[in-house]
PDB file of C-alpha atoms and ligand atoms in Angstrom:
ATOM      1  CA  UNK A   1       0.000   0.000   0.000  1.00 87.00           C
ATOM      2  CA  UNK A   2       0.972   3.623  -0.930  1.00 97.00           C
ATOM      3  CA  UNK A   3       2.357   5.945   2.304  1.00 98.00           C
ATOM      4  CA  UNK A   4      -0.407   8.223   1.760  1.00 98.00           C
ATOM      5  CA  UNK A   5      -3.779   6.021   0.560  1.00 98.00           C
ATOM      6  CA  UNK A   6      -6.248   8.565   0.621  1.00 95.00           C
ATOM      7  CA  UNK A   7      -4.866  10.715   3.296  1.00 98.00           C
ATOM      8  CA  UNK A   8      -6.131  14.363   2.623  1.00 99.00           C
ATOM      9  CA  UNK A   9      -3.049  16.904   3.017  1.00 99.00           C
ATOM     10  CA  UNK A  10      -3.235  20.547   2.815  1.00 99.00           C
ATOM     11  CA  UNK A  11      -0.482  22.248   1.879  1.00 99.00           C
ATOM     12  CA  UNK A  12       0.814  26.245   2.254  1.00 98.00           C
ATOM     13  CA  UNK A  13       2.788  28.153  -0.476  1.00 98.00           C
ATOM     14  CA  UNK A  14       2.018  24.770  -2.707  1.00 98.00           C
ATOM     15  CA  UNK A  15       2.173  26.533  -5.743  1.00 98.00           C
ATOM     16  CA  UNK A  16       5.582  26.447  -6.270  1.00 97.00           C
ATOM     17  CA  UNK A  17       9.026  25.178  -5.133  1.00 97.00           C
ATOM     18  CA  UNK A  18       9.726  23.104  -2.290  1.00 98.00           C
ATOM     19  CA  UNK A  19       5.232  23.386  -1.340  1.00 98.00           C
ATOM     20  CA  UNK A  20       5.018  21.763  -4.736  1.00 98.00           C
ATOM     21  CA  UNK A  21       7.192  19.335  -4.510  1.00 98.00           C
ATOM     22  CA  UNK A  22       6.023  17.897  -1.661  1.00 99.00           C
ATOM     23  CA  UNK A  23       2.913  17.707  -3.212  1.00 98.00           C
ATOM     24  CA  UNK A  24       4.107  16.008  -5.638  1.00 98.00           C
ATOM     25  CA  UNK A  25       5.591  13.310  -2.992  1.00 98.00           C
ATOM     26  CA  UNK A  26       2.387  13.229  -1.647  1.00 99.00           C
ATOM     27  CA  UNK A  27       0.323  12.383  -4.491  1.00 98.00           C
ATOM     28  CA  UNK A  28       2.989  10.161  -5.666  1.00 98.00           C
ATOM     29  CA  UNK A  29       1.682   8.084  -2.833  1.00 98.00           C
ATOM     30  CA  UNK A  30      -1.824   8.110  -2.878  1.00 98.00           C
ATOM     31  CA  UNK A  31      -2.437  11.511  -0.919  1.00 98.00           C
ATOM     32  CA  UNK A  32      -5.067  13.815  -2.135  1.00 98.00           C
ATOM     33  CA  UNK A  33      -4.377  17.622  -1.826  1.00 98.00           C
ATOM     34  CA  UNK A  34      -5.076  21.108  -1.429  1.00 98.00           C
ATOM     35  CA  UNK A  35      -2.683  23.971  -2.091  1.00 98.00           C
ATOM     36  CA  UNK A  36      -3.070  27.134  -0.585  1.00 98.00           C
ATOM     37  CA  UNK A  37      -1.478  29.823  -1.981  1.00 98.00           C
ATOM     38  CA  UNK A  38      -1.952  33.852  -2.174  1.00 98.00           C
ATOM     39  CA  UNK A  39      -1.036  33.216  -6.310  1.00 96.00           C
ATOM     40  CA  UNK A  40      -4.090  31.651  -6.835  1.00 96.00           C
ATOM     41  CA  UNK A  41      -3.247  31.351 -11.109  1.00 98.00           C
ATOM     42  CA  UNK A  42       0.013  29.518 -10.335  1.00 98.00           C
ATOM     43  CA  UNK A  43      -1.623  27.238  -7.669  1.00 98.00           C
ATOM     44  CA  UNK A  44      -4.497  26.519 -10.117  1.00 98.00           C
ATOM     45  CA  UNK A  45      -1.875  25.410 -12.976  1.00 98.00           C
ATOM     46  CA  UNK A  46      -0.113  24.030 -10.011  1.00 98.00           C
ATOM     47  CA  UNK A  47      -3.033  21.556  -8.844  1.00 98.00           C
ATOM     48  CA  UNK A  48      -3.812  20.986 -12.739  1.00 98.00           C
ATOM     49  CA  UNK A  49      -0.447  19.740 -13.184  1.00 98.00           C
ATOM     50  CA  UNK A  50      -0.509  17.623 -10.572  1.00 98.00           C
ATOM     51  CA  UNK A  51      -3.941  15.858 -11.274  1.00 97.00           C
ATOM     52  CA  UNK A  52      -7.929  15.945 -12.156  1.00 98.00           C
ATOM     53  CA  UNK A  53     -10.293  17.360  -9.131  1.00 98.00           C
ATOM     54  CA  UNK A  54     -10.330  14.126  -7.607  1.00 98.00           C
ATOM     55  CA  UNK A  55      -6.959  14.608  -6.764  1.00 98.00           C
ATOM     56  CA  UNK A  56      -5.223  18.076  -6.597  1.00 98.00           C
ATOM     57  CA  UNK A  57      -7.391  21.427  -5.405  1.00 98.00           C
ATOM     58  CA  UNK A  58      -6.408  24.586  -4.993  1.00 98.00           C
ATOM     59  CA  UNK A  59      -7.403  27.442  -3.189  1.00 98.00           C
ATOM     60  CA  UNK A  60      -6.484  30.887  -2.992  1.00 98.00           C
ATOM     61  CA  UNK A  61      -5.149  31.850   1.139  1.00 98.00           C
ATOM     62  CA  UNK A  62      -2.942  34.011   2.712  1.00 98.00           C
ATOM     63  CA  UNK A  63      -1.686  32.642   5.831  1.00 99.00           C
ATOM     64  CA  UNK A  64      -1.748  35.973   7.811  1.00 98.00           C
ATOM     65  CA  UNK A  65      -5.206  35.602   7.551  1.00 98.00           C
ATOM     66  CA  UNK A  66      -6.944  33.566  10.289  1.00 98.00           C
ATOM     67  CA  UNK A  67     -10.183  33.228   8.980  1.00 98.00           C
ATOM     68  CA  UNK A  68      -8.608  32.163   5.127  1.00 98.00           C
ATOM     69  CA  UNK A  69      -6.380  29.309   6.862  1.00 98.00           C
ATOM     70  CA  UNK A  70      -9.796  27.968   8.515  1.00 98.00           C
ATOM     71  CA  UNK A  71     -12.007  28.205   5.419  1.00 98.00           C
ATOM     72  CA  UNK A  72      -8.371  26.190   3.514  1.00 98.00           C
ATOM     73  CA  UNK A  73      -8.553  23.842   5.675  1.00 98.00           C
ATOM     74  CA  UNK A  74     -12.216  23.027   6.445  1.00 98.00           C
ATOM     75  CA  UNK A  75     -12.445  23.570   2.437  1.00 98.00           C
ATOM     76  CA  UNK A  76     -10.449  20.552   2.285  1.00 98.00           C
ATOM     77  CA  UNK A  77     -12.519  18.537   4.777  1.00 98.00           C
ATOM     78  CA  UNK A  78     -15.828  19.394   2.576  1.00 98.00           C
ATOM     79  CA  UNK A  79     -14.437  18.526  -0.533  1.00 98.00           C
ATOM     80  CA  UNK A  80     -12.163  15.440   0.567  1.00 98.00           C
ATOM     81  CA  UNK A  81     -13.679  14.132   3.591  1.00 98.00           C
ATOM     82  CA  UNK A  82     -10.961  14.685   6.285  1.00 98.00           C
ATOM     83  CA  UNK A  83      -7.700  16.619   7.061  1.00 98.00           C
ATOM     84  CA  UNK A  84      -4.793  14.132   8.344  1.00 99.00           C
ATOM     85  CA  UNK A  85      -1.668  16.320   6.748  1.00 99.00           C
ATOM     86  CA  UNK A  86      -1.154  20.123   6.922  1.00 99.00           C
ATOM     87  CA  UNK A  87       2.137  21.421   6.007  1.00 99.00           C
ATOM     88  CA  UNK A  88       2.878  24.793   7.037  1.00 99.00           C
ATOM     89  CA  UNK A  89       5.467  26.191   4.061  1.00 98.00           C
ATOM     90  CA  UNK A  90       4.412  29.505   3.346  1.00 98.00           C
ATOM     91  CA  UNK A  91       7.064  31.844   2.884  1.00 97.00           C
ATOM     92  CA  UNK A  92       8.519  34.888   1.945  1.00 96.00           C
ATOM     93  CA  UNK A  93      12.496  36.948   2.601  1.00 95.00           C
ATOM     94  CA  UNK A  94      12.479  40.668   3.564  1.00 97.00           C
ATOM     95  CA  UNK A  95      16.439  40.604   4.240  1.00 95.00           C
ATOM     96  CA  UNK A  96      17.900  43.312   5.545  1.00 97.00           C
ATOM     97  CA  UNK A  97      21.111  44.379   7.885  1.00 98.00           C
ATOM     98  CA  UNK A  98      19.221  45.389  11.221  1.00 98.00           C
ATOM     99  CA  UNK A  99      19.834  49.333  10.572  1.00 98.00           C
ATOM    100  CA  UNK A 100      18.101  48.920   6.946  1.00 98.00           C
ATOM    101  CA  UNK A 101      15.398  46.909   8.266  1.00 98.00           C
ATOM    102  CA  UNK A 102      12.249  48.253   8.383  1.00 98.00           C
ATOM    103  CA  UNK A 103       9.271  47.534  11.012  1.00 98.00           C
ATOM    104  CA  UNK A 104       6.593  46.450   8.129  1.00 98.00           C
ATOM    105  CA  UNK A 105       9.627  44.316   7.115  1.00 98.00           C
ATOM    106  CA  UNK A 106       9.937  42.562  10.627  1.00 98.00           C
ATOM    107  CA  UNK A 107       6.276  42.215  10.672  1.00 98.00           C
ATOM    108  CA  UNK A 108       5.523  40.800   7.385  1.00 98.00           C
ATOM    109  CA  UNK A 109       7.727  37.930   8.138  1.00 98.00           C
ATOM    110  CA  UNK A 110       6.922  37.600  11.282  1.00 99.00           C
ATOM    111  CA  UNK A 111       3.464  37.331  10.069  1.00 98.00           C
ATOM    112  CA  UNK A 112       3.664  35.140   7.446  1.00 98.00           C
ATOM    113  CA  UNK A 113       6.149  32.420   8.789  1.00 98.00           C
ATOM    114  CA  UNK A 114       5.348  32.466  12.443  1.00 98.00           C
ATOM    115  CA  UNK A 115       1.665  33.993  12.424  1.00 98.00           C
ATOM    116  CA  UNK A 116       0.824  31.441   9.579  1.00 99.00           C
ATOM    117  CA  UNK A 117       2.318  28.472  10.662  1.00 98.00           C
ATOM    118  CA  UNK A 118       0.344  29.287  14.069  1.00 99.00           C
ATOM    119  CA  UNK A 119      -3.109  29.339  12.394  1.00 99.00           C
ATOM    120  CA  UNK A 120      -2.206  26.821  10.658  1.00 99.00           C
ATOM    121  CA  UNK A 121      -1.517  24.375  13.365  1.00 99.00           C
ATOM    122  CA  UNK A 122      -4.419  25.493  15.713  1.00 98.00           C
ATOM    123  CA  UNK A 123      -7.072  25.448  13.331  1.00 98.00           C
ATOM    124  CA  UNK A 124      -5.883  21.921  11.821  1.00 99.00           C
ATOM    125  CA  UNK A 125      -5.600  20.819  15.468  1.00 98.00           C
ATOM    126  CA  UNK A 126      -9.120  21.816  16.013  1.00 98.00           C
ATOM    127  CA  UNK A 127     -10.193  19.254  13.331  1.00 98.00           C
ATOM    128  CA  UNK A 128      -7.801  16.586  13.822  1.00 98.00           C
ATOM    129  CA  UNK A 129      -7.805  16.310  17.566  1.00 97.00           C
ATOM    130  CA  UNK A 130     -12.166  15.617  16.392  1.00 97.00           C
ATOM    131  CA  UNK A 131     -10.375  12.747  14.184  1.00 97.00           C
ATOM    132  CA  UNK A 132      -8.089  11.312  17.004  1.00 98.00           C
ATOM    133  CA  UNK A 133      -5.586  11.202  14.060  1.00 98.00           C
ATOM    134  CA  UNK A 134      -3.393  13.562  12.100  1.00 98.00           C
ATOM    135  CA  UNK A 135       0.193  15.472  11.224  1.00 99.00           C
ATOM    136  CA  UNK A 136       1.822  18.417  11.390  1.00 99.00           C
ATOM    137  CA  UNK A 137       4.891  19.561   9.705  1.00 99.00           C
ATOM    138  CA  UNK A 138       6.042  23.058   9.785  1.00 99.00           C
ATOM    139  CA  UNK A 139       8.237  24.161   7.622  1.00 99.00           C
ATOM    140  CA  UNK A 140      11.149  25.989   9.563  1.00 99.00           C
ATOM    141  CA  UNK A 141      14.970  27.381   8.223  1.00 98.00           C
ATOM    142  CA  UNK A 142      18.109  26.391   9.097  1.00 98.00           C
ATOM    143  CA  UNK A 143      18.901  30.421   9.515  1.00 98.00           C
ATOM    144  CA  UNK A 144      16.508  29.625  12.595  1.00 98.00           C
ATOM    145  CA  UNK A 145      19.076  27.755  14.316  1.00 98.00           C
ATOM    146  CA  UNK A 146      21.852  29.924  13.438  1.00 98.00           C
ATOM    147  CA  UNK A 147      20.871  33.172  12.384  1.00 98.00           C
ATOM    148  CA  UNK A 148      21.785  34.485  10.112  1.00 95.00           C
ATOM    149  CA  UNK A 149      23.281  38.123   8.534  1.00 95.00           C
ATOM    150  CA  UNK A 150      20.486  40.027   7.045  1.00 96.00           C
ATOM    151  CA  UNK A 151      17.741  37.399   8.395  1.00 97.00           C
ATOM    152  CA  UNK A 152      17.101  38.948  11.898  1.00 98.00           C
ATOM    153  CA  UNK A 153      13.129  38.781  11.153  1.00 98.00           C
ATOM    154  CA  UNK A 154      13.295  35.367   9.182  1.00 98.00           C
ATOM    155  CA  UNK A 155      15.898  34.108  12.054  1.00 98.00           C
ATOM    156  CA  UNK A 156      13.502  34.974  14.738  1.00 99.00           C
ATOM    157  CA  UNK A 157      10.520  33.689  13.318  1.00 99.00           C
ATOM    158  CA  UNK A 158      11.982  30.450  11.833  1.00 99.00           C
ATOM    159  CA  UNK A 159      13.367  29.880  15.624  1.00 99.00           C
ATOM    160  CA  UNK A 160       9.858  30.813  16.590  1.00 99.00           C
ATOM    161  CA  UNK A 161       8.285  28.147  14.416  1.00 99.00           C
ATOM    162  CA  UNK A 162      10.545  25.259  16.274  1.00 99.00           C
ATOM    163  CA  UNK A 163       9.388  26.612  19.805  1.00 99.00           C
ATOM    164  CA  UNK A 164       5.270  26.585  18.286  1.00 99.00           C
ATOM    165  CA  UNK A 165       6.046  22.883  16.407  1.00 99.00           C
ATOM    166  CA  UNK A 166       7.062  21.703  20.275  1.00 99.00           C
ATOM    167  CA  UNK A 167       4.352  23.241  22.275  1.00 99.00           C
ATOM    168  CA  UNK A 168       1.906  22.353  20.212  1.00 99.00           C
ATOM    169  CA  UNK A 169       3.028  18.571  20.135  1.00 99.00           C
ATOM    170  CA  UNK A 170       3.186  18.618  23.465  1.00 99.00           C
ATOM    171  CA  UNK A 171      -0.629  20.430  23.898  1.00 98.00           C
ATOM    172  CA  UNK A 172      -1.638  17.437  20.987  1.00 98.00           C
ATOM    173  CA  UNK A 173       0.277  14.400  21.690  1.00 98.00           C
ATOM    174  CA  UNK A 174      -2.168  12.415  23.370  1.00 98.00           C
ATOM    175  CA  UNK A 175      -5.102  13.383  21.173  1.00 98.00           C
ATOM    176  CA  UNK A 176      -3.210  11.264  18.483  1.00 98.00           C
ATOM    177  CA  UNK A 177      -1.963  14.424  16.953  1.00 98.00           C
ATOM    178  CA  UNK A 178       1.873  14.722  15.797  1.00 99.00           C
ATOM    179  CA  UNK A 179       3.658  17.703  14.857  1.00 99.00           C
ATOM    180  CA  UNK A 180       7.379  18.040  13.491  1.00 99.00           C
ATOM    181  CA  UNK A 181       9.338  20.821  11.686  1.00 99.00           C
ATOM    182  CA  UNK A 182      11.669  20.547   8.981  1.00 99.00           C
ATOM    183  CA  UNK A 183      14.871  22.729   8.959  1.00 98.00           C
ATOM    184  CA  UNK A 184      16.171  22.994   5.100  1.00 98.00           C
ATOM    185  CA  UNK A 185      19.583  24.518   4.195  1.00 97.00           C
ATOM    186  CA  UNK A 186      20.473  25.710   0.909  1.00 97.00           C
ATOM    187  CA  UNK A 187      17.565  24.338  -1.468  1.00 97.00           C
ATOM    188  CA  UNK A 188      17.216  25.591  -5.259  1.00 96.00           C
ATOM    189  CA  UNK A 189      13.731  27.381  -5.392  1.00 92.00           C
ATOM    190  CA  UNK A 190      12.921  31.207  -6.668  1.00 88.00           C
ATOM    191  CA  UNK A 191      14.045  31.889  -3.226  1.00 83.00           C
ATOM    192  CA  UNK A 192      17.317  31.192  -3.319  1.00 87.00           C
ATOM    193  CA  UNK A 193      17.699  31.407  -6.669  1.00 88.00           C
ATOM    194  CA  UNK A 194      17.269  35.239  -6.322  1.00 85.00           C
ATOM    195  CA  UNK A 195      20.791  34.875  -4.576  1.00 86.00           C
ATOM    196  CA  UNK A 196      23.737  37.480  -5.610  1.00 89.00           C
ATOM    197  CA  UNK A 197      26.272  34.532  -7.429  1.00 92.00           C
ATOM    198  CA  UNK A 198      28.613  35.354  -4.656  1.00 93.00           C
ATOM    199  CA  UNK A 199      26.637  34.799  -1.909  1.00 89.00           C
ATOM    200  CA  UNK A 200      25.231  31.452  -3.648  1.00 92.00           C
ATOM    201  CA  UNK A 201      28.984  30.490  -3.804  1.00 93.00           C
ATOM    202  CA  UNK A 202      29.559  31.029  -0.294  1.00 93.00           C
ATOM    203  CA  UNK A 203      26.691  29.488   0.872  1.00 94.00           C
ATOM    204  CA  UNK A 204      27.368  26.319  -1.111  1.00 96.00           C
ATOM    205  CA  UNK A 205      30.770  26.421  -0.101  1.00 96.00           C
ATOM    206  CA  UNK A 206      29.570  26.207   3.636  1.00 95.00           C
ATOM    207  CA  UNK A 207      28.224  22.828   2.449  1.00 98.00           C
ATOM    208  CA  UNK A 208      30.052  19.815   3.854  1.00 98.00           C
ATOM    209  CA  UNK A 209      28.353  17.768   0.894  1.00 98.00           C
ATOM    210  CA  UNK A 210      29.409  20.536  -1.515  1.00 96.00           C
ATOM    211  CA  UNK A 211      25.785  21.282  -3.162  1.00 96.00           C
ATOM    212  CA  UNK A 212      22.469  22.953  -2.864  1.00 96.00           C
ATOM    213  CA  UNK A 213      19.895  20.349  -2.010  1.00 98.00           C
ATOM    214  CA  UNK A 214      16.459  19.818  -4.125  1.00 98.00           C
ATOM    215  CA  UNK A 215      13.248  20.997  -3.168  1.00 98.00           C
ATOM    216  CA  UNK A 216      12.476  16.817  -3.645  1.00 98.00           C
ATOM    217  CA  UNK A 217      15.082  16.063  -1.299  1.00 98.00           C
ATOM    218  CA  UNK A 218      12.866  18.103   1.632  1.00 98.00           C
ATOM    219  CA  UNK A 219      10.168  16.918   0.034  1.00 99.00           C
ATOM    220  CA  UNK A 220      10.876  13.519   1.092  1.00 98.00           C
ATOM    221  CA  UNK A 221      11.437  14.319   5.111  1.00 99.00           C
ATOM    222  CA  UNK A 222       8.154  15.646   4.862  1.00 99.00           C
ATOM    223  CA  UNK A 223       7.022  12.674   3.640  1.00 99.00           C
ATOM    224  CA  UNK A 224       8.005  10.373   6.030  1.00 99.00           C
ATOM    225  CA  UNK A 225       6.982  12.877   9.133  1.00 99.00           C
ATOM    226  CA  UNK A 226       3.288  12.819   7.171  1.00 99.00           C
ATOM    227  CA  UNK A 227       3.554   8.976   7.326  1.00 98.00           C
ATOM    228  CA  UNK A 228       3.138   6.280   9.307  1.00 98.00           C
ATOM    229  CA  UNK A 229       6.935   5.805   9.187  1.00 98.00           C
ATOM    230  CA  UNK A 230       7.387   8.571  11.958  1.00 98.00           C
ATOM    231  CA  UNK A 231       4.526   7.135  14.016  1.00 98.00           C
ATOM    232  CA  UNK A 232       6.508   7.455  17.516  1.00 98.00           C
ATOM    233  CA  UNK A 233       7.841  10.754  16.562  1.00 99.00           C
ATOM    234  CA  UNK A 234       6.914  14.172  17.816  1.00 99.00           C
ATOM    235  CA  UNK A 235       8.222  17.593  18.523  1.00 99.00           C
ATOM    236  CA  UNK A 236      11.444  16.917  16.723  1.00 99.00           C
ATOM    237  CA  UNK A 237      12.954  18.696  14.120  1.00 99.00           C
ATOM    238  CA  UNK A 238      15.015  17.035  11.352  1.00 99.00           C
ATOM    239  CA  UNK A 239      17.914  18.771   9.584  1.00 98.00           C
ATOM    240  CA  UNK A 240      18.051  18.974   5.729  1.00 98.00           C
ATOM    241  CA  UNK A 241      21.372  20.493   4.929  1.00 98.00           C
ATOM    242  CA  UNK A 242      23.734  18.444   3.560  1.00 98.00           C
ATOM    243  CA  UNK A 243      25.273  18.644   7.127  1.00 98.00           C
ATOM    244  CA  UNK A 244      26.007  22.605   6.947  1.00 98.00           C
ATOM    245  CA  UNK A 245      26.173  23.935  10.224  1.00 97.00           C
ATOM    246  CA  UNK A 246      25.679  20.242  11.524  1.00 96.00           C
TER     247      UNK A 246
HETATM  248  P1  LIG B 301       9.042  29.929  -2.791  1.00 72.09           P
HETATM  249  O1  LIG B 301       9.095  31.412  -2.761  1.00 72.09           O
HETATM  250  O2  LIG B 301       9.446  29.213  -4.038  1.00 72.09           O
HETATM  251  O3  LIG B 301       7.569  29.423  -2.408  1.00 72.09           O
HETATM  252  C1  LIG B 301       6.849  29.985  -1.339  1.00 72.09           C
HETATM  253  C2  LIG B 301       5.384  30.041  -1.723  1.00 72.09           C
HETATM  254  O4  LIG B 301       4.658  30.610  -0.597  1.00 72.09           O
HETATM  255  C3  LIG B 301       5.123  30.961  -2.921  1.00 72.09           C
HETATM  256  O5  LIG B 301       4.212  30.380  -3.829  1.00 72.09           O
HETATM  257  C4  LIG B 301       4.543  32.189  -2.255  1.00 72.09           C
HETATM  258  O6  LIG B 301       3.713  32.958  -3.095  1.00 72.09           O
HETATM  259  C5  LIG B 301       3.765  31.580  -1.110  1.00 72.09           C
HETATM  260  N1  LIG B 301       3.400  32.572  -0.113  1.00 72.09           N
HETATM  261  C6  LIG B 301       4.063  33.687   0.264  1.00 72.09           C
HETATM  262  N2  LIG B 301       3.383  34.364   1.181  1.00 72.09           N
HETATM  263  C7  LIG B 301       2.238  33.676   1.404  1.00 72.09           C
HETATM  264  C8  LIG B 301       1.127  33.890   2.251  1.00 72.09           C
HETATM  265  N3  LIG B 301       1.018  34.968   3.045  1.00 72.09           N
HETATM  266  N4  LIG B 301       0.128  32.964   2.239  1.00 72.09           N
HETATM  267  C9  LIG B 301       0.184  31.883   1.413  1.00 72.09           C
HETATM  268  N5  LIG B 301       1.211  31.657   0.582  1.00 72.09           N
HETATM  269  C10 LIG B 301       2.240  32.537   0.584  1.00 72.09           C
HETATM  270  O7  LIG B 301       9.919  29.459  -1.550  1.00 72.09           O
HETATM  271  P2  LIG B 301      10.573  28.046  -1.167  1.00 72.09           P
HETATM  272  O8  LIG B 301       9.881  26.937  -1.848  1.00 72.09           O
HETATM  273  O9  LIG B 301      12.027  28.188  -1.283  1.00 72.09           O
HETATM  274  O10 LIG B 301      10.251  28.009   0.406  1.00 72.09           O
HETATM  275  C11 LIG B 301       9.244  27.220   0.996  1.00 72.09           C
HETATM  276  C12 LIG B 301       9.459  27.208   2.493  1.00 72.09           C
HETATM  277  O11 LIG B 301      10.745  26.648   2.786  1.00 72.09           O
HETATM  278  C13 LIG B 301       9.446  28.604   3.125  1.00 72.09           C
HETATM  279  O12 LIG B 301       8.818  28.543   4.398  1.00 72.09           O
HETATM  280  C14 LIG B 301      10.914  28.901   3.277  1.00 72.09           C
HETATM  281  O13 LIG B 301      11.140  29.855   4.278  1.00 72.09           O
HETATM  282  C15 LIG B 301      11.464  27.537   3.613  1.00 72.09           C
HETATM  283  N6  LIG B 301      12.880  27.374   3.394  1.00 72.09           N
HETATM  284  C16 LIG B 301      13.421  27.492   2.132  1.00 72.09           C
HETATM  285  C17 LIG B 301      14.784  27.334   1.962  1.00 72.09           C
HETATM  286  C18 LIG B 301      15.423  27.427   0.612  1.00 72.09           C
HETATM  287  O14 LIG B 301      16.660  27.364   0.555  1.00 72.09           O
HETATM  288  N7  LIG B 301      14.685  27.558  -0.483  1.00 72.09           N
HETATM  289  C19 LIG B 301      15.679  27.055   3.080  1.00 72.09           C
HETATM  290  C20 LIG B 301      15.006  26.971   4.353  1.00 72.09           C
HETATM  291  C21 LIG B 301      13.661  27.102   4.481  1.00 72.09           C
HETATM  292  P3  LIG B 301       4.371  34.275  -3.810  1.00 72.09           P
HETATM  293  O15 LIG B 301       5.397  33.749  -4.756  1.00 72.09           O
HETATM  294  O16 LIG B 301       3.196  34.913  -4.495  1.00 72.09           O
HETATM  295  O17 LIG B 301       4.969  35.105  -2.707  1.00 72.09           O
END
């Protein structure tokens, strides 16, 4: 049997990069999904490429939003029948030295990684603490163990998202509820591809494997924390870095 027969899995920022690739290593294994997205076109031709109705939906939601994450998620029950996976990848960079920075800079990451992945987690734990049954992964950043230069607002709320992903499997645990966070390195997406060369250089140099790592090779952690493979696991937080700043 597939990892994923018919599990229903929502899924943030799915419309592109490392969102949409683990979408497509959840379908791959029998999940059916939603992708939420704020570019509703690209998550349209996003679900389309992925499959017919039956399988891939999208739906337009921007995480900030409280009341859009609910109707994303209990869109998802309606049209699917349940919600067992939500991954929390939204995302966006504002970087910036501190004395650059601005405040609407701070807050609009703030707001999208930590705020989102919040709502996110509460209202899927509303409906899958009803189920007895379900998983969490939030999608946090290496830079949120280390921080890093020019990230003090994406530092601060990726850190953030590892302190939410344990309280919150501690608050869930025994309602059958898991929830885990992912910490990618260097992964090619518009993201990083928006890089100055240099900095991309340096980066990968920092890389004991000596390359940037595929959105499919997060996609894949994600996978197995969705799964029944990581049935015993909670609150942790798994590393994919190719061992940079191990
Ligand atoms: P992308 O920019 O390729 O994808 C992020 C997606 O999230 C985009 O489709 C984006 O839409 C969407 N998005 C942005 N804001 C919102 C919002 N408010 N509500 C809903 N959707 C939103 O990034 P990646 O695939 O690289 O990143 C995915 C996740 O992985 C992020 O959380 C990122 O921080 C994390 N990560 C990435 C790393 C990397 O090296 N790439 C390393 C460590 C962590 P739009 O394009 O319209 O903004």
């Amino acid at each position: 049997m597939a990892l994923l027969e018919r599990k229903v899995a929502v899924i943030t920022g799915g419309a592109r990069g490392i969102g949409l690739a683990i979408a497509e290593a959840f379908v791959a294994e029998g999940a059916r999904v939603v992708l939420g997205d704020v570019d509703e076109d690209r998550a349209e031709s996003a679900a389309k490429q992925l499959g017919d109705p039956s399988v891939a939906l999208a739906t337009r939601c921007d995480v900030t939003e409280s009341a859009e994450v609910q109707a994303l998620l209990r869109g998802a029950v309606d049209a699917f029948g349940s919600l067992d996976i939500l991954v929390n990848n939204a995302g966006i960079t504002r970087d910036a030295t501190m004395r650059t920075m601005t405040e609407e800079q701070f807050d609009q990451v703030i707001g999208v990684h930590l705020k989102g992945c919040w709502h996110g987690t509460r209202h899927a734990a509303a409906i899958m603490r009803e189920q007895r049954a379900g998983s969490i992964v939030n999608i946090s950043s290496l830079s949120g163990k280390v921080g890093m230069v020019g990230q003090t607002n994406y530092s601060a709320a990726k850190a953030g998202i590892v302190g939410l992903t344990k309280a919150a499997a501690k608050e869930l645990a025994h309602h059958g509820v898991r929830v885990n966070a992912i910490q990618p390195g260097l992964i090619r997406s518009a993201m990083t591809e928006a890089l100055p060369e240099r900095i991309w250089d340096e980066k990968v140099a920092q890389v004991p494997m000596r390359r940037v790592g595929e959105p499919r090779e997060v996609a894949s952690v994600a996978l197995f924390y969705a799964s029944a493979m990581s049935s015993y696991m909670t609150g942790t937080v798994a590393e994919v870095t190719g061992g940079r700043f191990m």
